[in-house]
Amino acid sequence: MDKHAAYIRGFAERTDNFEYYATEHFRMSGVYWGLTALCLLHRRDDLDGPAIIKWVLECQHEDGGFGGSERHDAHLLYTLSAVQILAIYNELDLVDADKIAKFVAGLQQPDGSFAGDQWGEIDTRFSYCALLCLSILGKLDAIDVPKAAEYVASCRNFDGGFGCTPGCESHAGQVFCCVGALALADSLHLVDRDLLCWWLCERQTPSGGLNGRPEKQEDVCYSWWCLSCLSILERLHWIDQAALSKFILFCQDEEDGGISDRPEDMADVFHTFFGIAGLSLMGYEGLEPIDPTYALPSAVVDRIRQRNGAPS
Ligand code: FPP
């Protein structure tokens, strides 16, 4: 745990390399991955909270949305990450929730779907981002929630899975977004639980790791995309958790910290977060529990629910 924490801290400290600039456009999500992983390792305060909060606020645009970094266009992906970071630091009062809600609501389309930004790409990832962002802010009433759920349900396939738009192939990353969105919209009755969970548990390969689609290679991040759904749908016991834990642990860099997509590959913050998050969902000893729908530490979600007046 010490090595993983040091590995994540290293990203915050090293700003003079190529990787730092090459990842500029998605830094907001990078900060969310690293910070949430540190929270699960009980080391939230390893990062400079006040500096991060200041930077997050600098990335907000006049229209209420946040960019992936300073000088980058506002997008739903980074607006969600920004709101998640502020929720972790219990600093949601620093932003105007109505202004952010207006930005999100402005991206909803007549069919209930969401565009990611002003340029109009539609994807069920953005439905999840919109619903989660507004749920954290206590502003779900800014959008047409039943219509949002109806659109997500229209992306359901014959195998029980979901794709990015109607008719698109089922993909575990999109399944996560759709199940999460339906959970937030209180519409899980639109999921065929047994059919979908059977498809999800078939993602486990002989290595113990999970893949994202049939015939694909296993990858640590699917420990999160698949497991969170199985957890939301109360079928976590349908996969071999001991084998999956072993696979994730095999992907650790035992010298320098960090977790990679599969054994022997190079570690990165994305897979480090999703590996630790997967272990947390399986109750791995010593880790903080994570909420499968909010992708935030459970303690943060309890605080959000209290703030928004819902029972925890
Ligand atoms: C796999 O992508 C993952 C997805 C498509 C889901 C992404 C979800 C979000 C961005 C929503 C926010 C998420 C959280 C946790 C708050 P990939 O491009 O790696 O797929 P591939 O394995 O097929 O290449």
GROMACS .gro file of C-alpha atoms and ligand atoms in nm:
model
  336
    1MET     CA    1   0.000   0.000   0.000
    2ASP     CA    2   0.290   0.237   0.076
    3LYS     CA    3   0.440   0.175  -0.269
    4HIS     CA    4   0.110   0.233  -0.450
    5ALA     CA    5   0.058   0.558  -0.258
    6ALA     CA    6   0.412   0.673  -0.342
    7TYR     CA    7   0.355   0.582  -0.709
    8ILE     CA    8   0.039   0.797  -0.724
    9ARG     CA    9   0.202   1.085  -0.537
   10GLY     CA   10   0.483   1.072  -0.794
   11PHE     CA   11   0.238   1.182  -1.066
   12ALA     CA   12   0.143   1.491  -0.871
   13GLU     CA   13   0.510   1.577  -0.816
   14ARG     CA   14   0.655   1.510  -1.165
   15THR     CA   15   0.546   1.791  -1.397
   16ASP     CA   16   0.857   1.818  -1.613
   17ASN     CA   17   0.810   1.512  -1.835
   18PHE     CA   18   0.643   1.428  -2.166
   19GLU     CA   19   0.372   1.215  -2.003
   20TYR     CA   20   0.253   1.509  -1.793
   21TYR     CA   21   0.184   1.720  -2.103
   22ALA     CA   22   0.055   1.431  -2.316
   23THR     CA   23  -0.216   1.362  -2.056
   24GLU     CA   24  -0.315   1.726  -2.006
   25HIS     CA   25  -0.655   1.691  -2.178
   26PHE     CA   26  -0.783   1.433  -1.926
   27ARG     CA   27  -0.599   1.547  -1.612
   28MET     CA   28  -0.922   1.613  -1.418
   29SER     CA   29  -1.013   1.244  -1.442
   30GLY     CA   30  -0.650   1.148  -1.368
   31VAL     CA   31  -0.666   1.347  -1.044
   32TYR     CA   32  -0.998   1.178  -0.957
   33TRP     CA   33  -0.847   0.830  -1.018
   34GLY     CA   34  -0.535   0.901  -0.812
   35LEU     CA   35  -0.716   1.078  -0.530
   36THR     CA   36  -0.987   0.811  -0.498
   37ALA     CA   37  -0.724   0.535  -0.498
   38LEU     CA   38  -0.540   0.720  -0.219
   39CYS     CA   39  -0.867   0.746  -0.023
   40LEU     CA   40  -0.914   0.368  -0.051
   41LEU     CA   41  -0.557   0.331   0.081
   42HIS     CA   42  -0.647   0.565   0.374
   43ARG     CA   43  -0.407   0.829   0.240
   44ARG     CA   44  -0.631   1.109   0.110
   45ASP     CA   45  -0.411   1.375   0.261
   46ASP     CA   46  -0.098   1.258   0.079
   47LEU     CA   47  -0.196   1.505  -0.196
   48ASP     CA   48  -0.207   1.882  -0.153
   49GLY     CA   49  -0.586   1.926  -0.112
   50PRO     CA   50  -0.601   2.309  -0.116
   51ALA     CA   51  -0.387   2.322  -0.435
   52ILE     CA   52  -0.606   2.061  -0.607
   53ILE     CA   53  -0.929   2.241  -0.512
   54LYS     CA   54  -0.790   2.572  -0.641
   55TRP     CA   55  -0.690   2.407  -0.970
   56VAL     CA   56  -1.030   2.235  -1.011
   57LEU     CA   57  -1.207   2.570  -0.973
   58GLU     CA   58  -0.975   2.724  -1.234
   59CYS     CA   59  -1.094   2.463  -1.486
   60GLN     CA   60  -1.459   2.573  -1.466
   61HIS     CA   61  -1.607   2.764  -1.760
   62GLU     CA   62  -1.864   3.042  -1.766
   63ASP     CA   63  -2.131   2.793  -1.880
   64GLY     CA   64  -2.082   2.592  -1.555
   65GLY     CA   65  -1.900   2.292  -1.708
   66PHE     CA   66  -1.540   2.189  -1.634
   67GLY     CA   67  -1.258   2.113  -1.875
   68GLY     CA   68  -1.003   1.831  -1.843
   69SER     CA   69  -0.743   2.098  -1.760
   70GLU     CA   70  -0.709   2.474  -1.774
   71ARG     CA   71  -0.775   2.603  -2.128
   72HIS     CA   72  -0.962   2.286  -2.232
   73ASP     CA   73  -1.328   2.285  -2.338
   74ALA     CA   74  -1.600   2.198  -2.087
   75HIS     CA   75  -1.713   1.835  -2.108
   76LEU     CA   76  -1.944   1.611  -1.903
   77LEU     CA   77  -1.663   1.360  -1.833
   78TYR     CA   78  -1.451   1.623  -1.658
   79THR     CA   79  -1.746   1.800  -1.499
   80LEU     CA   80  -1.826   1.472  -1.322
   81SER     CA   81  -1.461   1.423  -1.217
   82ALA     CA   82  -1.445   1.780  -1.084
   83VAL     CA   83  -1.764   1.733  -0.880
   84GLN     CA   84  -1.636   1.397  -0.748
   85ILE     CA   85  -1.308   1.560  -0.638
   86LEU     CA   86  -1.492   1.841  -0.460
   87ALA     CA   87  -1.721   1.585  -0.293
   88ILE     CA   88  -1.418   1.392  -0.164
   89TYR     CA   89  -1.281   1.712  -0.009
   90ASN     CA   90  -1.629   1.807   0.123
   91GLU     CA   91  -1.604   2.134  -0.069
   92LEU     CA   92  -1.920   2.123  -0.284
   93ASP     CA   93  -2.028   2.453  -0.133
   94LEU     CA   94  -1.750   2.626  -0.332
   95VAL     CA   95  -1.945   2.581  -0.657
   96ASP     CA   96  -2.283   2.704  -0.779
   97ALA     CA   97  -2.476   2.376  -0.809
   98ASP     CA   98  -2.754   2.537  -1.016
   99LYS     CA   99  -2.502   2.664  -1.272
  100ILE     CA  100  -2.348   2.316  -1.313
  101ALA     CA  101  -2.697   2.160  -1.328
  102LYS     CA  102  -2.789   2.404  -1.607
  103PHE     CA  103  -2.480   2.298  -1.806
  104VAL     CA  104  -2.569   1.930  -1.763
  105ALA     CA  105  -2.938   1.979  -1.841
  106GLY     CA  106  -2.847   2.172  -2.157
  107LEU     CA  107  -2.680   1.858  -2.294
  108GLN     CA  108  -2.991   1.637  -2.265
  109GLN     CA  109  -3.149   1.558  -2.604
  110PRO     CA  110  -3.522   1.516  -2.682
  111ASP     CA  111  -3.481   1.133  -2.682
  112GLY     CA  112  -3.339   1.145  -2.326
  113SER     CA  113  -2.975   1.082  -2.428
  114PHE     CA  114  -2.686   1.315  -2.341
  115ALA     CA  115  -2.419   1.477  -2.556
  116GLY     CA  116  -2.078   1.495  -2.389
  117ASP     CA  117  -2.027   1.860  -2.484
  118GLN     CA  118  -2.136   2.130  -2.728
  119TRP     CA  119  -2.002   1.926  -3.022
  120GLY     CA  120  -2.275   1.665  -2.986
  121GLU     CA  121  -2.125   1.316  -2.943
  122ILE     CA  122  -2.392   1.092  -2.787
  123ASP     CA  123  -2.293   0.799  -2.565
  124THR     CA  124  -2.440   0.619  -2.262
  125ARG     CA  125  -2.117   0.717  -2.078
  126PHE     CA  126  -2.254   1.069  -2.079
  127SER     CA  127  -2.594   0.956  -1.944
  128TYR     CA  128  -2.412   0.812  -1.642
  129CYS     CA  129  -2.194   1.123  -1.601
  130ALA     CA  130  -2.501   1.349  -1.613
  131LEU     CA  131  -2.706   1.146  -1.366
  132LEU     CA  132  -2.418   1.095  -1.122
  133CYS     CA  133  -2.306   1.457  -1.134
  134LEU     CA  134  -2.658   1.581  -1.061
  135SER     CA  135  -2.717   1.316  -0.798
  136ILE     CA  136  -2.404   1.429  -0.608
  137LEU     CA  137  -2.521   1.790  -0.634
  138GLY     CA  138  -2.877   1.700  -0.527
  139LYS     CA  139  -3.007   1.842  -0.857
  140LEU     CA  140  -3.157   1.544  -1.041
  141ASP     CA  141  -3.475   1.743  -1.090
  142ALA     CA  142  -3.292   1.961  -1.347
  143ILE     CA  143  -3.328   1.686  -1.611
  144ASP     CA  144  -3.596   1.448  -1.739
  145VAL     CA  145  -3.489   1.139  -1.540
  146PRO     CA  146  -3.751   0.892  -1.679
  147LYS     CA  147  -3.657   0.993  -2.035
  148ALA     CA  148  -3.286   0.945  -1.953
  149ALA     CA  149  -3.363   0.594  -1.822
  150GLU     CA  150  -3.575   0.518  -2.128
  151TYR     CA  151  -3.283   0.607  -2.359
  152VAL     CA  152  -3.040   0.390  -2.160
  153ALA     CA  153  -3.289   0.100  -2.176
  154SER     CA  154  -3.307   0.145  -2.556
  155CYS     CA  155  -2.934   0.055  -2.567
  156ARG     CA  156  -2.998  -0.288  -2.412
  157ASN     CA  157  -2.903  -0.586  -2.629
  158PHE     CA  158  -3.022  -0.948  -2.670
  159ASP     CA  159  -2.742  -1.067  -2.435
  160GLY     CA  160  -2.864  -0.845  -2.150
  161GLY     CA  161  -2.568  -0.606  -2.193
  162PHE     CA  162  -2.563  -0.244  -2.309
  163GLY     CA  163  -2.372  -0.046  -2.572
  164CYS     CA  164  -2.293   0.321  -2.629
  165THR     CA  165  -2.596   0.394  -2.854
  166PRO     CA  166  -2.894   0.176  -2.964
  167GLY     CA  167  -2.773  -0.130  -3.157
  168CYS     CA  168  -2.409  -0.103  -3.047
  169GLU     CA  169  -2.226  -0.411  -2.919
  170SER     CA  170  -2.242  -0.485  -2.545
  171HIS     CA  171  -1.925  -0.368  -2.372
  172ALA     CA  172  -1.857  -0.399  -1.997
  173GLY     CA  173  -1.754  -0.032  -1.968
  174GLN     CA  174  -2.086   0.076  -2.117
  175VAL     CA  175  -2.269  -0.183  -1.905
  176PHE     CA  176  -2.122  -0.013  -1.599
  177CYS     CA  177  -2.243   0.326  -1.721
  178CYS     CA  178  -2.592   0.197  -1.803
  179VAL     CA  179  -2.643  -0.003  -1.484
  180GLY     CA  180  -2.507   0.291  -1.281
  181ALA     CA  181  -2.735   0.534  -1.465
  182LEU     CA  182  -3.040   0.311  -1.415
  183ALA     CA  183  -2.954   0.269  -1.045
  184LEU     CA  184  -2.936   0.649  -1.006
  185ALA     CA  185  -3.264   0.686  -1.196
  186ASP     CA  186  -3.425   0.427  -0.966
  187SER     CA  187  -3.497   0.217  -1.275
  188LEU     CA  188  -3.309  -0.108  -1.222
  189HIS     CA  189  -3.630  -0.293  -1.316
  190LEU     CA  190  -3.522  -0.219  -1.677
  191VAL     CA  191  -3.226  -0.458  -1.637
  192ASP     CA  192  -3.264  -0.832  -1.703
  193ARG     CA  193  -3.058  -0.918  -1.394
  194ASP     CA  194  -2.991  -1.287  -1.447
  195LEU     CA  195  -2.921  -1.257  -1.820
  196LEU     CA  196  -2.686  -0.959  -1.774
  197CYS     CA  197  -2.507  -1.106  -1.472
  198TRP     CA  198  -2.452  -1.431  -1.662
  199TRP     CA  199  -2.289  -1.228  -1.943
  200LEU     CA  200  -2.082  -1.041  -1.681
  201CYS     CA  201  -1.955  -1.351  -1.502
  202GLU     CA  202  -1.866  -1.504  -1.839
  203ARG     CA  203  -1.610  -1.221  -1.864
  204GLN     CA  204  -1.382  -1.414  -1.624
  205THR     CA  205  -1.099  -1.587  -1.814
  206PRO     CA  206  -0.883  -1.884  -1.700
  207SER     CA  207  -0.626  -1.630  -1.569
  208GLY     CA  208  -0.884  -1.514  -1.310
  209GLY     CA  209  -0.895  -1.167  -1.473
  210LEU     CA  210  -1.201  -1.026  -1.647
  211ASN     CA  211  -1.235  -0.904  -2.005
  212GLY     CA  212  -1.473  -0.639  -2.140
  213ARG     CA  213  -1.628  -0.835  -2.429
  214PRO     CA  214  -1.625  -1.197  -2.558
  215GLU     CA  215  -1.289  -1.305  -2.709
  216LYS     CA  216  -1.099  -1.007  -2.565
  217GLN     CA  217  -0.797  -1.022  -2.334
  218GLU     CA  218  -0.843  -0.979  -1.960
  219ASP     CA  219  -0.762  -0.633  -1.822
  220VAL     CA  220  -0.752  -0.508  -1.461
  221CYS     CA  221  -0.990  -0.217  -1.530
  222TYR     CA  222  -1.272  -0.467  -1.598
  223SER     CA  223  -1.236  -0.575  -1.235
  224TRP     CA  224  -1.419  -0.248  -1.179
  225TRP     CA  225  -1.649  -0.217  -1.480
  226CYS     CA  226  -1.787  -0.573  -1.435
  227LEU     CA  227  -1.763  -0.614  -1.057
  228SER     CA  228  -1.939  -0.287  -0.977
  229CYS     CA  229  -2.240  -0.405  -1.184
  230LEU     CA  230  -2.241  -0.746  -1.019
  231SER     CA  231  -2.230  -0.567  -0.685
  232ILE     CA  232  -2.517  -0.327  -0.775
  233LEU     CA  233  -2.720  -0.624  -0.901
  234GLU     CA  234  -2.629  -0.836  -0.595
  235ARG     CA  235  -2.452  -1.113  -0.790
  236LEU     CA  236  -2.089  -1.053  -0.680
  237HIS     CA  237  -2.070  -1.417  -0.571
  238TRP     CA  238  -2.122  -1.533  -0.932
  239ILE     CA  239  -1.752  -1.494  -1.010
  240ASP     CA  240  -1.443  -1.653  -0.856
  241GLN     CA  241  -1.330  -1.363  -0.638
  242ALA     CA  242  -1.018  -1.538  -0.506
  243ALA     CA  243  -0.892  -1.594  -0.864
  244LEU     CA  244  -0.968  -1.232  -0.960
  245SER     CA  245  -0.791  -1.095  -0.650
  246LYS     CA  246  -0.487  -1.306  -0.736
  247PHE     CA  247  -0.488  -1.174  -1.094
  248ILE     CA  248  -0.501  -0.810  -0.977
  249LEU     CA  249  -0.220  -0.872  -0.727
  250PHE     CA  250  -0.010  -1.030  -1.006
  251CYS     CA  251  -0.041  -0.701  -1.198
  252GLN     CA  252   0.127  -0.497  -0.923
  253ASP     CA  253   0.468  -0.345  -0.981
  254GLU     CA  254   0.630  -0.478  -0.668
  255GLU     CA  255   0.933  -0.252  -0.697
  256ASP     CA  256   0.795   0.089  -0.788
  257GLY     CA  257   0.424   0.052  -0.698
  258GLY     CA  258   0.127   0.089  -0.932
  259ILE     CA  259  -0.088  -0.169  -1.110
  260SER     CA  260  -0.089  -0.247  -1.483
  261ASP     CA  261  -0.363  -0.377  -1.717
  262ARG     CA  262  -0.218  -0.730  -1.713
  263PRO     CA  263   0.091  -0.901  -1.570
  264GLU     CA  264   0.430  -0.774  -1.695
  265ASP     CA  265   0.288  -0.456  -1.852
  266MET     CA  266   0.375  -0.110  -1.728
  267ALA     CA  267   0.171   0.036  -1.441
  268ASP     CA  268  -0.044   0.348  -1.485
  269VAL     CA  269  -0.276   0.549  -1.256
  270PHE     CA  270  -0.597   0.437  -1.436
  271HIS     CA  271  -0.530   0.066  -1.376
  272THR     CA  272  -0.390   0.134  -1.028
  273PHE     CA  273  -0.722   0.294  -0.932
  274PHE     CA  274  -0.944   0.030  -1.090
  275GLY     CA  275  -0.733  -0.256  -0.947
  276ILE     CA  276  -0.754  -0.115  -0.595
  277ALA     CA  277  -1.125  -0.033  -0.645
  278GLY     CA  278  -1.192  -0.393  -0.756
  279LEU     CA  279  -1.009  -0.531  -0.452
  280SER     CA  280  -1.207  -0.291  -0.230
  281LEU     CA  281  -1.539  -0.412  -0.377
  282MET     CA  282  -1.433  -0.768  -0.289
  283GLY     CA  283  -1.368  -0.659   0.071
  284TYR     CA  284  -0.989  -0.685   0.052
  285GLU     CA  285  -0.843  -0.637   0.399
  286GLY     CA  286  -0.716  -0.290   0.488
  287LEU     CA  287  -0.890  -0.100   0.206
  288GLU     CA  288  -1.168   0.156   0.251
  289PRO     CA  289  -1.498   0.034   0.099
  290ILE     CA  290  -1.604   0.191  -0.232
  291ASP     CA  291  -1.959   0.257  -0.353
  292PRO     CA  292  -2.025   0.068  -0.681
  293THR     CA  293  -2.266   0.328  -0.824
  294TYR     CA  294  -2.092   0.653  -0.725
  295ALA     CA  295  -1.735   0.519  -0.773
  296LEU     CA  296  -1.644   0.709  -0.457
  297PRO     CA  297  -1.547   0.593  -0.107
  298SER     CA  298  -1.864   0.478   0.075
  299ALA     CA  299  -1.800   0.731   0.354
  300VAL     CA  300  -1.809   1.015   0.097
  301VAL     CA  301  -2.137   0.881  -0.045
  302ASP     CA  302  -2.289   0.867   0.305
  303ARG     CA  303  -2.193   1.233   0.350
  304ILE     CA  304  -2.344   1.327   0.010
  305ARG     CA  305  -2.671   1.152   0.101
  306GLN     CA  306  -2.688   1.335   0.433
  307ARG     CA  307  -2.616   1.667   0.262
  308ASN     CA  308  -2.893   1.605   0.009
  309GLY     CA  309  -3.138   1.495   0.274
  310ALA     CA  310  -3.168   1.129   0.170
  311PRO     CA  311  -3.136   0.843   0.421
  312SER     CA  312  -2.780   0.698   0.422
  313FPP     C1  313  -1.366   0.103  -2.117
  313FPP     O1  314  -1.306   0.184  -2.212
  313FPP     C2  315  -1.454   0.181  -2.027
  313FPP     C3  316  -1.567   0.249  -2.058
  313FPP     C4  317  -1.621   0.258  -2.195
  313FPP     C5  318  -1.645   0.319  -1.949
  313FPP     C6  319  -1.596   0.458  -1.924
  313FPP     C7  320  -1.681   0.525  -1.819
  313FPP     C8  321  -1.673   0.654  -1.788
  313FPP     C9  322  -1.575   0.744  -1.855
  313FPP    C10  323  -1.767   0.714  -1.684
  313FPP    C11  324  -1.697   0.764  -1.560
  313FPP    C12  325  -1.638   0.653  -1.481
  313FPP    C13  326  -1.620   0.653  -1.344
  313FPP    C14  327  -1.553   0.537  -1.278
  313FPP    C15  328  -1.667   0.761  -1.255
  313FPP     P1  329  -1.181   0.140  -2.304
  313FPP     O2  330  -1.166   0.247  -2.407
  313FPP     O3  331  -1.062   0.110  -2.219
  313FPP     O4  332  -1.235   0.007  -2.373
  313FPP     P2  333  -1.152  -0.111  -2.445
  313FPP     O5  334  -1.100  -0.199  -2.333
  313FPP     O6  335  -1.254  -0.181  -2.530
  313FPP     O7  336  -1.042  -0.044  -2.521
   0.00000   0.00000   0.00000
